[in-house]
Amino acid sequence: MSEIVSVSGGPTKPEIIAVSLSKLGLQDGDRFADVGCGTGSVSIEAARIARNLTIYAIDARKEALLATEANFKNFRIENARILAGEASDLLGSGGSIDSVDCAFVGGTKNIDIVLEKLVEKKARSIVVNAVRIETVVRTIEAMKRLGIFDEVVHVAVSRSAPIAGETMFKPENPVYIIVGKTKA
């Protein structure tokens, strides 16, 4: 198995990816947007869950796009487009993405606008990961305004570490997983 090429702030921890993708409800053939894709690790796991997934990996950071490109190559991810720029622009009218079924938002400066654009693109489910409480509040408020707010899950993970010949646990930073779903 290949190693993930890393960037600052990533990759998203496997436990957080597992919960996030379970809340997303990916289906075979979905169009999946990975906003603030970082290393592409969420897209890589999503491609393992759903067959024939079309991936739009979006990030404004050059280092993230290079890491995603390398990771997609190493993990043989096909049917993926790596898009450079602000998600709010790329998802806007005249952008290169016509529709989205599901979206994972791992980072963005313009969460309100990104959520609006994803709803316009007919995304049936959106999962946002946040570590800052202000981002959590802004995301919940925006999702409620858009009529898609479903729930927030607070996930705290600790990993074992040796201490004096025995085992202790060291906490990872907690993550808030904010879920939005369209009412069918």
PDB file of C-alpha atoms in Angstrom:
ATOM      1  CA  MET A   1       0.000   0.000   0.000  1.00  0.00           C
ATOM      2  CA  SER A   2       1.289   3.439  -0.881  1.00  0.00           C
ATOM      3  CA  GLU A   3       1.933   6.189   1.633  1.00  0.00           C
ATOM      4  CA  ILE A   4      -0.111   9.391   1.457  1.00  0.00           C
ATOM      5  CA  VAL A   5       1.904  12.438   0.406  1.00  0.00           C
ATOM      6  CA  SER A   6       1.138  14.985   3.134  1.00  0.00           C
ATOM      7  CA  VAL A   7       0.590  18.764   3.330  1.00  0.00           C
ATOM      8  CA  SER A   8       0.103  21.157   6.231  1.00  0.00           C
ATOM      9  CA  GLY A   9      -3.219  20.465   7.929  1.00  0.00           C
ATOM     10  CA  GLY A  10      -3.583  16.986   6.484  1.00  0.00           C
ATOM     11  CA  PRO A  11      -4.289  14.320   5.650  1.00  0.00           C
ATOM     12  CA  THR A  12      -7.638  13.937   7.395  1.00  0.00           C
ATOM     13  CA  LYS A  13      -7.371  11.150   9.973  1.00  0.00           C
ATOM     14  CA  PRO A  14      -8.795   7.775   8.860  1.00  0.00           C
ATOM     15  CA  GLU A  15     -11.363   7.662  11.678  1.00  0.00           C
ATOM     16  CA  ILE A  16     -12.700  11.097  10.710  1.00  0.00           C
ATOM     17  CA  ILE A  17     -12.869  10.060   7.046  1.00  0.00           C
ATOM     18  CA  ALA A  18     -14.804   6.902   7.996  1.00  0.00           C
ATOM     19  CA  VAL A  19     -17.463   8.817   9.952  1.00  0.00           C
ATOM     20  CA  SER A  20     -17.655  11.621   7.370  1.00  0.00           C
ATOM     21  CA  LEU A  21     -18.127   9.256   4.427  1.00  0.00           C
ATOM     22  CA  SER A  22     -20.683   7.159   6.321  1.00  0.00           C
ATOM     23  CA  LYS A  23     -22.731  10.348   6.854  1.00  0.00           C
ATOM     24  CA  LEU A  24     -22.334  11.316   3.190  1.00  0.00           C
ATOM     25  CA  GLY A  25     -24.108   8.234   1.827  1.00  0.00           C
ATOM     26  CA  LEU A  26     -22.130   7.836  -1.395  1.00  0.00           C
ATOM     27  CA  GLN A  27     -23.684   5.739  -4.157  1.00  0.00           C
ATOM     28  CA  ASP A  28     -22.208   4.092  -7.224  1.00  0.00           C
ATOM     29  CA  GLY A  29     -21.930   6.564 -10.120  1.00  0.00           C
ATOM     30  CA  ASP A  30     -22.128   9.674  -7.913  1.00  0.00           C
ATOM     31  CA  ARG A  31     -20.486  12.985  -8.766  1.00  0.00           C
ATOM     32  CA  PHE A  32     -18.426  13.800  -5.669  1.00  0.00           C
ATOM     33  CA  ALA A  33     -16.883  17.171  -4.824  1.00  0.00           C
ATOM     34  CA  ASP A  34     -13.947  17.176  -2.394  1.00  0.00           C
ATOM     35  CA  VAL A  35     -13.720  20.859  -1.434  1.00  0.00           C
ATOM     36  CA  GLY A  36     -10.414  21.807   0.169  1.00  0.00           C
ATOM     37  CA  CYS A  37      -9.111  18.415  -0.916  1.00  0.00           C
ATOM     38  CA  GLY A  38      -5.707  18.818   0.760  1.00  0.00           C
ATOM     39  CA  THR A  39      -4.014  15.485   0.112  1.00  0.00           C
ATOM     40  CA  GLY A  40      -6.956  13.848  -1.662  1.00  0.00           C
ATOM     41  CA  SER A  41      -7.219  11.232   1.107  1.00  0.00           C
ATOM     42  CA  VAL A  42     -11.006  11.668   1.436  1.00  0.00           C
ATOM     43  CA  SER A  43     -11.440  11.200  -2.335  1.00  0.00           C
ATOM     44  CA  ILE A  44      -9.240   8.095  -2.258  1.00  0.00           C
ATOM     45  CA  GLU A  45     -11.438   6.499   0.415  1.00  0.00           C
ATOM     46  CA  ALA A  46     -14.620   7.645  -1.348  1.00  0.00           C
ATOM     47  CA  ALA A  47     -13.425   5.890  -4.529  1.00  0.00           C
ATOM     48  CA  ARG A  48     -13.089   2.667  -2.513  1.00  0.00           C
ATOM     49  CA  ILE A  49     -16.704   2.918  -1.342  1.00  0.00           C
ATOM     50  CA  ALA A  50     -18.542   3.873  -4.529  1.00  0.00           C
ATOM     51  CA  ARG A  51     -17.858   2.450  -7.964  1.00  0.00           C
ATOM     52  CA  ASN A  52     -17.710   4.705 -11.018  1.00  0.00           C
ATOM     53  CA  LEU A  53     -17.368   7.812  -8.855  1.00  0.00           C
ATOM     54  CA  THR A  54     -16.650  11.087 -10.654  1.00  0.00           C
ATOM     55  CA  ILE A  55     -14.380  13.138  -8.391  1.00  0.00           C
ATOM     56  CA  TYR A  56     -13.897  16.909  -8.419  1.00  0.00           C
ATOM     57  CA  ALA A  57     -10.925  17.602  -6.101  1.00  0.00           C
ATOM     58  CA  ILE A  58     -10.789  21.337  -5.387  1.00  0.00           C
ATOM     59  CA  ASP A  59      -8.142  23.347  -3.553  1.00  0.00           C
ATOM     60  CA  ALA A  60      -6.680  26.844  -3.803  1.00  0.00           C
ATOM     61  CA  ARG A  61      -3.256  25.808  -2.458  1.00  0.00           C
ATOM     62  CA  LYS A  62      -0.609  24.725  -4.957  1.00  0.00           C
ATOM     63  CA  GLU A  63       1.048  22.354  -2.446  1.00  0.00           C
ATOM     64  CA  ALA A  64      -2.309  20.626  -1.876  1.00  0.00           C
ATOM     65  CA  LEU A  65      -2.955  20.189  -5.590  1.00  0.00           C
ATOM     66  CA  LEU A  66       0.510  18.685  -6.095  1.00  0.00           C
ATOM     67  CA  ALA A  67      -0.020  16.292  -3.163  1.00  0.00           C
ATOM     68  CA  THR A  68      -3.457  15.291  -4.457  1.00  0.00           C
ATOM     69  CA  GLU A  69      -2.064  14.663  -7.931  1.00  0.00           C
ATOM     70  CA  ALA A  70       0.730  12.458  -6.537  1.00  0.00           C
ATOM     71  CA  ASN A  71      -1.667  10.572  -4.255  1.00  0.00           C
ATOM     72  CA  PHE A  72      -4.214   9.973  -7.019  1.00  0.00           C
ATOM     73  CA  LYS A  73      -1.417   8.560  -9.176  1.00  0.00           C
ATOM     74  CA  ASN A  74      -0.062   6.364  -6.336  1.00  0.00           C
ATOM     75  CA  PHE A  75      -3.515   5.028  -5.450  1.00  0.00           C
ATOM     76  CA  ARG A  76      -4.642   4.692  -9.089  1.00  0.00           C
ATOM     77  CA  ILE A  77      -7.614   7.024  -8.755  1.00  0.00           C
ATOM     78  CA  GLU A  78      -9.294   7.477 -12.104  1.00  0.00           C
ATOM     79  CA  ASN A  79     -12.166   9.648 -13.275  1.00  0.00           C
ATOM     80  CA  ALA A  80     -10.949  12.539 -11.144  1.00  0.00           C
ATOM     81  CA  ARG A  81     -10.476  16.187 -12.031  1.00  0.00           C
ATOM     82  CA  ILE A  82      -8.129  18.253  -9.896  1.00  0.00           C
ATOM     83  CA  LEU A  83      -9.289  21.865  -9.945  1.00  0.00           C
ATOM     84  CA  ALA A  84      -7.209  24.841  -8.794  1.00  0.00           C
ATOM     85  CA  GLY A  85      -8.948  27.825  -7.250  1.00  0.00           C
ATOM     86  CA  GLU A  86     -11.582  28.973  -4.802  1.00  0.00           C
ATOM     87  CA  ALA A  87     -14.474  26.535  -4.575  1.00  0.00           C
ATOM     88  CA  SER A  88     -17.014  29.366  -4.582  1.00  0.00           C
ATOM     89  CA  ASP A  89     -15.747  30.375  -8.043  1.00  0.00           C
ATOM     90  CA  LEU A  90     -15.360  26.857  -9.446  1.00  0.00           C
ATOM     91  CA  LEU A  91     -18.858  25.862  -8.306  1.00  0.00           C
ATOM     92  CA  GLY A  92     -20.421  29.094  -9.592  1.00  0.00           C
ATOM     93  CA  SER A  93     -22.381  29.531 -12.781  1.00  0.00           C
ATOM     94  CA  GLY A  94     -20.160  29.118 -15.789  1.00  0.00           C
ATOM     95  CA  GLY A  95     -17.797  26.985 -13.715  1.00  0.00           C
ATOM     96  CA  SER A  96     -16.487  23.631 -14.841  1.00  0.00           C
ATOM     97  CA  ILE A  97     -18.784  21.563 -12.587  1.00  0.00           C
ATOM     98  CA  ASP A  98     -22.341  21.126 -13.797  1.00  0.00           C
ATOM     99  CA  SER A  99     -23.799  19.066 -10.950  1.00  0.00           C
ATOM    100  CA  VAL A 100     -22.789  17.376  -7.694  1.00  0.00           C
ATOM    101  CA  ASP A 101     -24.491  14.507  -5.857  1.00  0.00           C
ATOM    102  CA  CYS A 102     -22.427  14.586  -2.659  1.00  0.00           C
ATOM    103  CA  ALA A 103     -19.789  16.919  -1.289  1.00  0.00           C
ATOM    104  CA  PHE A 104     -17.170  16.769   1.434  1.00  0.00           C
ATOM    105  CA  VAL A 105     -15.906  20.154   2.603  1.00  0.00           C
ATOM    106  CA  GLY A 106     -12.612  19.866   4.439  1.00  0.00           C
ATOM    107  CA  GLY A 107     -11.710  23.505   4.241  1.00  0.00           C
ATOM    108  CA  THR A 108     -12.895  26.706   2.665  1.00  0.00           C
ATOM    109  CA  LYS A 109     -12.816  30.407   3.344  1.00  0.00           C
ATOM    110  CA  ASN A 110     -16.287  31.034   1.947  1.00  0.00           C
ATOM    111  CA  ILE A 111     -18.420  28.348   3.618  1.00  0.00           C
ATOM    112  CA  ASP A 112     -21.723  30.238   3.176  1.00  0.00           C
ATOM    113  CA  ILE A 113     -21.235  30.729  -0.568  1.00  0.00           C
ATOM    114  CA  VAL A 114     -19.840  27.206  -1.088  1.00  0.00           C
ATOM    115  CA  LEU A 115     -22.880  25.676   0.614  1.00  0.00           C
ATOM    116  CA  GLU A 116     -25.217  27.821  -1.512  1.00  0.00           C
ATOM    117  CA  LYS A 117     -23.437  26.727  -4.707  1.00  0.00           C
ATOM    118  CA  LEU A 118     -23.558  23.051  -3.678  1.00  0.00           C
ATOM    119  CA  VAL A 119     -27.309  23.313  -3.052  1.00  0.00           C
ATOM    120  CA  GLU A 120     -27.703  24.982  -6.472  1.00  0.00           C
ATOM    121  CA  LYS A 121     -25.757  22.042  -7.965  1.00  0.00           C
ATOM    122  CA  LYS A 122     -28.411  19.728  -6.432  1.00  0.00           C
ATOM    123  CA  ALA A 123     -26.106  18.016  -3.906  1.00  0.00           C
ATOM    124  CA  ARG A 124     -28.290  15.625  -1.888  1.00  0.00           C
ATOM    125  CA  SER A 125     -25.764  15.430   0.950  1.00  0.00           C
ATOM    126  CA  ILE A 126     -22.955  17.658   2.181  1.00  0.00           C
ATOM    127  CA  VAL A 127     -20.532  16.934   5.006  1.00  0.00           C
ATOM    128  CA  VAL A 128     -18.357  19.699   6.431  1.00  0.00           C
ATOM    129  CA  ASN A 129     -15.413  19.002   8.767  1.00  0.00           C
ATOM    130  CA  ALA A 130     -14.422  21.822  11.098  1.00  0.00           C
ATOM    131  CA  VAL A 131     -12.066  22.259  14.023  1.00  0.00           C
ATOM    132  CA  ARG A 132     -12.904  25.888  14.858  1.00  0.00           C
ATOM    133  CA  ILE A 133     -16.137  26.501  16.732  1.00  0.00           C
ATOM    134  CA  GLU A 134     -16.799  29.689  14.740  1.00  0.00           C
ATOM    135  CA  THR A 135     -16.755  27.646  11.534  1.00  0.00           C
ATOM    136  CA  VAL A 136     -19.155  25.147  13.110  1.00  0.00           C
ATOM    137  CA  VAL A 137     -21.596  27.921  14.038  1.00  0.00           C
ATOM    138  CA  ARG A 138     -21.369  29.609  10.596  1.00  0.00           C
ATOM    139  CA  THR A 139     -21.905  26.241   8.879  1.00  0.00           C
ATOM    140  CA  ILE A 140     -24.919  25.302  11.004  1.00  0.00           C
ATOM    141  CA  GLU A 141     -26.484  28.737  10.445  1.00  0.00           C
ATOM    142  CA  ALA A 142     -25.895  28.569   6.684  1.00  0.00           C
ATOM    143  CA  MET A 143     -27.279  25.027   6.447  1.00  0.00           C
ATOM    144  CA  LYS A 144     -30.373  26.029   8.423  1.00  0.00           C
ATOM    145  CA  ARG A 145     -30.929  29.031   6.112  1.00  0.00           C
ATOM    146  CA  LEU A 146     -30.675  26.682   3.136  1.00  0.00           C
ATOM    147  CA  GLY A 147     -33.033  24.138   4.731  1.00  0.00           C
ATOM    148  CA  ILE A 148     -30.506  21.292   4.663  1.00  0.00           C
ATOM    149  CA  PHE A 149     -29.177  21.062   8.240  1.00  0.00           C
ATOM    150  CA  ASP A 150     -29.335  17.487   9.564  1.00  0.00           C
ATOM    151  CA  GLU A 151     -26.899  17.098  12.489  1.00  0.00           C
ATOM    152  CA  VAL A 152     -23.476  17.751  14.004  1.00  0.00           C
ATOM    153  CA  VAL A 153     -21.260  14.959  15.285  1.00  0.00           C
ATOM    154  CA  HIS A 154     -18.323  15.780  17.579  1.00  0.00           C
ATOM    155  CA  VAL A 155     -15.560  13.195  17.162  1.00  0.00           C
ATOM    156  CA  ALA A 156     -12.629  12.880  19.545  1.00  0.00           C
ATOM    157  CA  VAL A 157      -9.999  10.243  18.792  1.00  0.00           C
ATOM    158  CA  SER A 158      -7.087   9.191  20.980  1.00  0.00           C
ATOM    159  CA  ARG A 159      -4.157   7.012  19.892  1.00  0.00           C
ATOM    160  CA  SER A 160      -2.147   4.638  22.008  1.00  0.00           C
ATOM    161  CA  ALA A 161       1.419   5.629  22.897  1.00  0.00           C
ATOM    162  CA  PRO A 162       4.067   3.891  25.005  1.00  0.00           C
ATOM    163  CA  ILE A 163       4.860   5.200  28.471  1.00  0.00           C
ATOM    164  CA  ALA A 164       7.183   3.493  30.972  1.00  0.00           C
ATOM    165  CA  GLY A 165       6.727   0.112  29.270  1.00  0.00           C
ATOM    166  CA  GLU A 166       2.934   0.400  29.307  1.00  0.00           C
ATOM    167  CA  THR A 167       0.328   2.173  27.217  1.00  0.00           C
ATOM    168  CA  MET A 168      -1.346   5.551  27.474  1.00  0.00           C
ATOM    169  CA  PHE A 169      -3.575   7.483  25.091  1.00  0.00           C
ATOM    170  CA  LYS A 170      -2.726  10.798  23.415  1.00  0.00           C
ATOM    171  CA  PRO A 171      -5.673  12.776  22.044  1.00  0.00           C
ATOM    172  CA  GLU A 172      -5.898  14.009  18.478  1.00  0.00           C
ATOM    173  CA  ASN A 173      -7.600  17.355  17.883  1.00  0.00           C
ATOM    174  CA  PRO A 174     -11.397  16.908  18.009  1.00  0.00           C
ATOM    175  CA  VAL A 175     -13.364  17.428  14.807  1.00  0.00           C
ATOM    176  CA  TYR A 176     -16.949  18.556  14.249  1.00  0.00           C
ATOM    177  CA  ILE A 177     -18.729  16.815  11.380  1.00  0.00           C
ATOM    178  CA  ILE A 178     -21.651  18.930  10.186  1.00  0.00           C
ATOM    179  CA  VAL A 179     -24.158  17.114   7.977  1.00  0.00           C
ATOM    180  CA  GLY A 180     -26.555  18.649   5.480  1.00  0.00           C
ATOM    181  CA  LYS A 181     -29.110  16.690   3.470  1.00  0.00           C
ATOM    182  CA  THR A 182     -31.749  17.784   0.992  1.00  0.00           C
ATOM    183  CA  LYS A 183     -35.272  16.708   1.837  1.00  0.00           C
ATOM    184  CA  ALA A 184     -36.412  14.307  -0.873  1.00  0.00           C
TER     185      ALA A 184
END
